[in-house]
Short mmCIF file of C-alpha atoms in Angstrom, two decimals:
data_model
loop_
_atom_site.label_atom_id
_atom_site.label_comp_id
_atom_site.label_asym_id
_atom_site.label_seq_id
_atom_site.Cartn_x
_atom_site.Cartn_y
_atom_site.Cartn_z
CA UNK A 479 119.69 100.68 125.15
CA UNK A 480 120.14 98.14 128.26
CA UNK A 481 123.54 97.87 129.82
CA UNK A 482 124.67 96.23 133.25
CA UNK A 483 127.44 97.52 135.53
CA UNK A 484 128.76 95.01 137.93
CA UNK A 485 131.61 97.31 139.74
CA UNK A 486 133.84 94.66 141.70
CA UNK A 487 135.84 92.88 138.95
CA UNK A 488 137.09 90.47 141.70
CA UNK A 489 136.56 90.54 145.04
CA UNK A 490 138.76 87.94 147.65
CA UNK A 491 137.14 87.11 151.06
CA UNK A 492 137.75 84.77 153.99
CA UNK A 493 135.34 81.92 155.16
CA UNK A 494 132.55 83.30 156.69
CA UNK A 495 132.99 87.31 155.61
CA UNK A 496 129.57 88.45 154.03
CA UNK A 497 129.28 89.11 151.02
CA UNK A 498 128.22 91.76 148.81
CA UNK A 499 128.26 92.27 145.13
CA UNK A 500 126.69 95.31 143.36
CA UNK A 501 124.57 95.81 139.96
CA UNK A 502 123.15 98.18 138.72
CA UNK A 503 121.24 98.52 135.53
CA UNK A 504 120.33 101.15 133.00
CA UNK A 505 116.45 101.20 131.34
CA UNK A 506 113.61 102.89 132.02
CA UNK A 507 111.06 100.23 131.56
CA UNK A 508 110.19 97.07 133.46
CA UNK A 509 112.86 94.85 133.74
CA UNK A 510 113.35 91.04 134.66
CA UNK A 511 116.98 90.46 136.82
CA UNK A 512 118.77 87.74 137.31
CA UNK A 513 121.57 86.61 139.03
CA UNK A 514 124.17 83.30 137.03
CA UNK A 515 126.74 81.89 138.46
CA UNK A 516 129.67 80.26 136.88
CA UNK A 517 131.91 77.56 139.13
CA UNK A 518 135.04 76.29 137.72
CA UNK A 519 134.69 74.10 134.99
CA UNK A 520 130.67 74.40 134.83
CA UNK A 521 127.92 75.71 133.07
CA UNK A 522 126.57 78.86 133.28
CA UNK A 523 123.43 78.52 135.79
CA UNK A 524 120.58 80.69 137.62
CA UNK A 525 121.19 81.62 141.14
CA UNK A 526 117.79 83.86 141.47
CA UNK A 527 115.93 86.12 139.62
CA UNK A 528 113.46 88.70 140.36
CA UNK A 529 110.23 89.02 137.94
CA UNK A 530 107.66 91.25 140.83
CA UNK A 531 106.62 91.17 143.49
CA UNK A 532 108.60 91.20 146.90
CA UNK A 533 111.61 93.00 146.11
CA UNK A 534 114.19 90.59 147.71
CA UNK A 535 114.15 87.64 146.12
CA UNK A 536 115.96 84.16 147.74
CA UNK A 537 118.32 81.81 145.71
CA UNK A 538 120.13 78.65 145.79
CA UNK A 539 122.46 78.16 148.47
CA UNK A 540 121.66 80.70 150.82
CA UNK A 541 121.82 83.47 148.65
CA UNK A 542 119.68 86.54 147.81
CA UNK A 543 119.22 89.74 146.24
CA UNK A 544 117.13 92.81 146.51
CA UNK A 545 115.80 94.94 143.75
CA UNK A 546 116.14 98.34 144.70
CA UNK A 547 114.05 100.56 141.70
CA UNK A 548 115.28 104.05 142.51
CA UNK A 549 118.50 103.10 142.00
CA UNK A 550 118.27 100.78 139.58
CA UNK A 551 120.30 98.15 141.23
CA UNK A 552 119.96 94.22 142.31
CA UNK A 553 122.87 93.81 144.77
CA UNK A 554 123.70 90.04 145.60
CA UNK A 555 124.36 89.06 149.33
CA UNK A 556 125.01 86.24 151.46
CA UNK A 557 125.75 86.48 155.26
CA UNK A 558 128.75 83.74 155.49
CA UNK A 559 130.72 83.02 152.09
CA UNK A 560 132.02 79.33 151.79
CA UNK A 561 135.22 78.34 150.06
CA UNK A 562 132.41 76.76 147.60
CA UNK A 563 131.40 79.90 146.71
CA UNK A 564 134.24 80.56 144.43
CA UNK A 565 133.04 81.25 141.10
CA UNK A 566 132.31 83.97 139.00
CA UNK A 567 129.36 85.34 138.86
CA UNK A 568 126.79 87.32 136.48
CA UNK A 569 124.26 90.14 136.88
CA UNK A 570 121.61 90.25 133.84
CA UNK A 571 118.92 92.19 133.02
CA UNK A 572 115.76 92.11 130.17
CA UNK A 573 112.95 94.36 129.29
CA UNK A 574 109.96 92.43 130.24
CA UNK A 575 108.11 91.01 127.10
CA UNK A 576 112.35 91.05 125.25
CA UNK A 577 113.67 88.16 124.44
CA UNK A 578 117.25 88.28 125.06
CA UNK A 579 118.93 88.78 127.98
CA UNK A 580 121.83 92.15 128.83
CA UNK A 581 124.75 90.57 131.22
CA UNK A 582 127.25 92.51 133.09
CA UNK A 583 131.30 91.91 132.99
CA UNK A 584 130.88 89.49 135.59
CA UNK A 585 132.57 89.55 139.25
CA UNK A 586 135.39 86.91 140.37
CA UNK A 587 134.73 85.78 143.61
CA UNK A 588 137.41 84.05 145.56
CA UNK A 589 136.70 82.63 148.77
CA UNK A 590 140.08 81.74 151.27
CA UNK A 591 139.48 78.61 153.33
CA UNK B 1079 116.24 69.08 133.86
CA UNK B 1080 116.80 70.86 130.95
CA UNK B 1081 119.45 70.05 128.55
CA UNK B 1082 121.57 72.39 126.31
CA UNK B 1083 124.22 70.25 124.30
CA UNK B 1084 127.28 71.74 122.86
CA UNK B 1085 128.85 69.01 120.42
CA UNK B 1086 132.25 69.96 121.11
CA UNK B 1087 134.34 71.24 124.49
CA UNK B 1088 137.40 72.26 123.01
CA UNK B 1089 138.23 72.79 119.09
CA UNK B 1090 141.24 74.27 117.95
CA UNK B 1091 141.37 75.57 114.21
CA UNK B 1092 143.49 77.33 111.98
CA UNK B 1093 143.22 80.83 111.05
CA UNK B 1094 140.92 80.98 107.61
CA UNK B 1095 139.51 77.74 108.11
CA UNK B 1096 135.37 76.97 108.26
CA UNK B 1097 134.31 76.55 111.86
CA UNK B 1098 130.62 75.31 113.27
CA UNK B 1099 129.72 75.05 116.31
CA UNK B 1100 126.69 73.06 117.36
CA UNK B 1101 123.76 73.44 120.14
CA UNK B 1102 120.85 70.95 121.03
CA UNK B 1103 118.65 71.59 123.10
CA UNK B 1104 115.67 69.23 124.84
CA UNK B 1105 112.90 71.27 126.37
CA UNK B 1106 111.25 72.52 122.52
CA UNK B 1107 112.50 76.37 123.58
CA UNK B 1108 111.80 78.52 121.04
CA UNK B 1109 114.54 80.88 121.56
CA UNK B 1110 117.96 80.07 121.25
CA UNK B 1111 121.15 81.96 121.46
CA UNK B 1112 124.62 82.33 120.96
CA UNK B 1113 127.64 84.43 123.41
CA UNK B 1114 130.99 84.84 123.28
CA UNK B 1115 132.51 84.78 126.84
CA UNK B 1116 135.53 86.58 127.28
CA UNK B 1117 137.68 87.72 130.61
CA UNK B 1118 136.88 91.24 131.12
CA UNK B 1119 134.07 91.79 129.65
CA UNK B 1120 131.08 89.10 130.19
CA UNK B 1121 129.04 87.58 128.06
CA UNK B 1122 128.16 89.35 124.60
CA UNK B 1123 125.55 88.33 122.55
CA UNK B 1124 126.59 87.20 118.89
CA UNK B 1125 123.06 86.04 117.19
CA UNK B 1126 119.97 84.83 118.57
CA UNK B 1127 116.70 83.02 117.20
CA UNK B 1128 113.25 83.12 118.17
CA UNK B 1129 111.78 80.43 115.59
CA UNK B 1130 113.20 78.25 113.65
CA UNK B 1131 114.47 80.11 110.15
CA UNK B 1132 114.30 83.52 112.53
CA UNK B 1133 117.60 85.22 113.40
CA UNK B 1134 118.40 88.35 114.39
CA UNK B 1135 121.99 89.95 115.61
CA UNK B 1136 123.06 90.39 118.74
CA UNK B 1137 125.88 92.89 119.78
CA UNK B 1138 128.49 91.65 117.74
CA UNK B 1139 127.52 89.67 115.03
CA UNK B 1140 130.61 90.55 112.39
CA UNK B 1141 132.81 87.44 111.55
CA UNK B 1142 129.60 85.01 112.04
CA UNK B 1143 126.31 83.85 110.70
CA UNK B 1144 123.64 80.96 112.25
CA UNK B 1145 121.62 78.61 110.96
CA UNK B 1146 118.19 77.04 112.67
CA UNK B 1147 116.49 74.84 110.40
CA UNK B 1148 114.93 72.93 113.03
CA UNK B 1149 113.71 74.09 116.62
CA UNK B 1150 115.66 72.19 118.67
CA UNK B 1151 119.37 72.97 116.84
CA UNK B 1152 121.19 75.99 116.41
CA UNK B 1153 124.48 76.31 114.91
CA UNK B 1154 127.14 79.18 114.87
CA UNK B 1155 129.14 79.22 111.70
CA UNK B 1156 132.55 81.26 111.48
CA UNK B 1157 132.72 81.75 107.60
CA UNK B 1158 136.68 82.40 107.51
CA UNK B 1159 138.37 81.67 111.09
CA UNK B 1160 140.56 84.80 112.30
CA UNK B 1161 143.11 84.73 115.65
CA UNK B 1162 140.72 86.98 117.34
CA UNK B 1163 138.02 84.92 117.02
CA UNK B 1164 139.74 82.58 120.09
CA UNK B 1165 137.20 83.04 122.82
CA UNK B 1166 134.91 80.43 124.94
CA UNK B 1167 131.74 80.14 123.21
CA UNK B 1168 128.09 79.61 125.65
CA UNK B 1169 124.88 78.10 123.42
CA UNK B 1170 121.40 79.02 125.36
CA UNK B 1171 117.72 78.63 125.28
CA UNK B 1172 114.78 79.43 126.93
CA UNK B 1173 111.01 79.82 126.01
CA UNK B 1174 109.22 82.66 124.75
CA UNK B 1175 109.00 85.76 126.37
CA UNK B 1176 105.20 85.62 126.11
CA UNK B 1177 105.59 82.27 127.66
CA UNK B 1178 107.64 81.82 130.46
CA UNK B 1179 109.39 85.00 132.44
CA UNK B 1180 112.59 84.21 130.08
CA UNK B 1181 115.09 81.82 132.34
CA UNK B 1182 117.84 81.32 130.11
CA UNK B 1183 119.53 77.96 130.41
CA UNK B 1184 123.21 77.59 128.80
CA UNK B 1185 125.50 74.32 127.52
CA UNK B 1186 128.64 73.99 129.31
CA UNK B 1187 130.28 75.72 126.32
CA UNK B 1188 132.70 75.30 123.49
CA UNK B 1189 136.44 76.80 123.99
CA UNK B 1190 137.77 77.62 120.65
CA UNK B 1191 141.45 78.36 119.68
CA UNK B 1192 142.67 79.87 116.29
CA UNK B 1193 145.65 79.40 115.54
#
């Protein structure tokens, strides 16, 4: 079975820190990965995703992610954190050709103007 | 843009009561699917549909059922309301697998109480 770990249940940074927020998955197959993010009061919506290809992928907002296989992991970064970035945010994962989607416990990220 | 309606943002029922909860979506996705979001522990897949009359269960489909009888509505039905049952609720869709690469797009979500 697919799971997702994200480790950091909520991480606090100042303007401008860099950020950093790990994933890693569990199957042995090909996977899809994705990255959602969650700001107050809003939807659920993609920030990147990785299908193959080069293995770090670029999101909205100056985000980005790299897919690292032999460790089964898709960390998120940014270089300089906003106090927009506050939000929580989702690591997924699905076997290619699946149809539904594994997400991790999500990570609270709070940004300090 | 696609569009994934949730009828209602906030519902509060009582404990035994019928509940259904209602998703639209525009962009004739195939699959649809309901979470439950709680703090803690993410999203967690209740039920999910891949044509219309298909259904299949997710990780925790106890306490709940779905109906799709038409492509572009799916609705999550709590048979007999229970307190802990009181969770935010996230309707999504996306195209087929053998389609598209899978993008899941989500409503802006129903918060239920039970009281």
């Amino acid at each position: 079975a697919q799971s997702v770990s994200q480790h950091n249940h909520h991480v606090i940074l100042s303007e401008a820190a860099s950020l950093e927020l790990g994933c890693n998955y569990s199957y042995g197959g090909t996977v899809n990965l994705f990255w959602y993010v969650q700001y107050p009061g809003q939807h659920l919506q993609l920030l990147l995703k990785y299908f193959s290809g080069d293995p770090l992928v670029k999101g909205i907002k100056g985000f980005e992610a790299e897919f690292i296989k032999s460790k089964f992991s898709f960390n998120l970064r940014k270089p300089s954190v906003q106090w927009s970035d506050t939000a929580e945010y989702f690591c997924a994962v699905n076997a290619t050709g699946a149809n539904n989607l594994f997400f991790g416990t999500g990570t609270r990220l709070t940004v300090i103007p | 843009d696609v569009k994934v309606t949730q009828s209602s943002r906030y519902l509060v029922k009582r404990t035994g009561e019928k509940v259904f909860l209602e998703c639209v979506q525009d962009m004739d996705h195939e699959n649809m699917f309901w979470y439950r979001q709680d703090p803690g522990l993410g999203l967690r897949l209740i039920y999910f549909s891949y044509d219309v009359k298909m259904k299949e269960k997710g990780d925790i489909p106890e306490g709940y059922s779905v109906s799709r009888e038409k492509k572009e509505r799916f609705s999550l039905i709590l048979e007999s309301a229970s307190t802990n049952q009181t969770s935010m609720y996230l309707c999504a869709s996306s195209f087929s697998s053998t389609l598209a690469k899978n993008i899941q797009y989500f409503g802006a979500g129903t918060r239920l109480s039970v009281l």
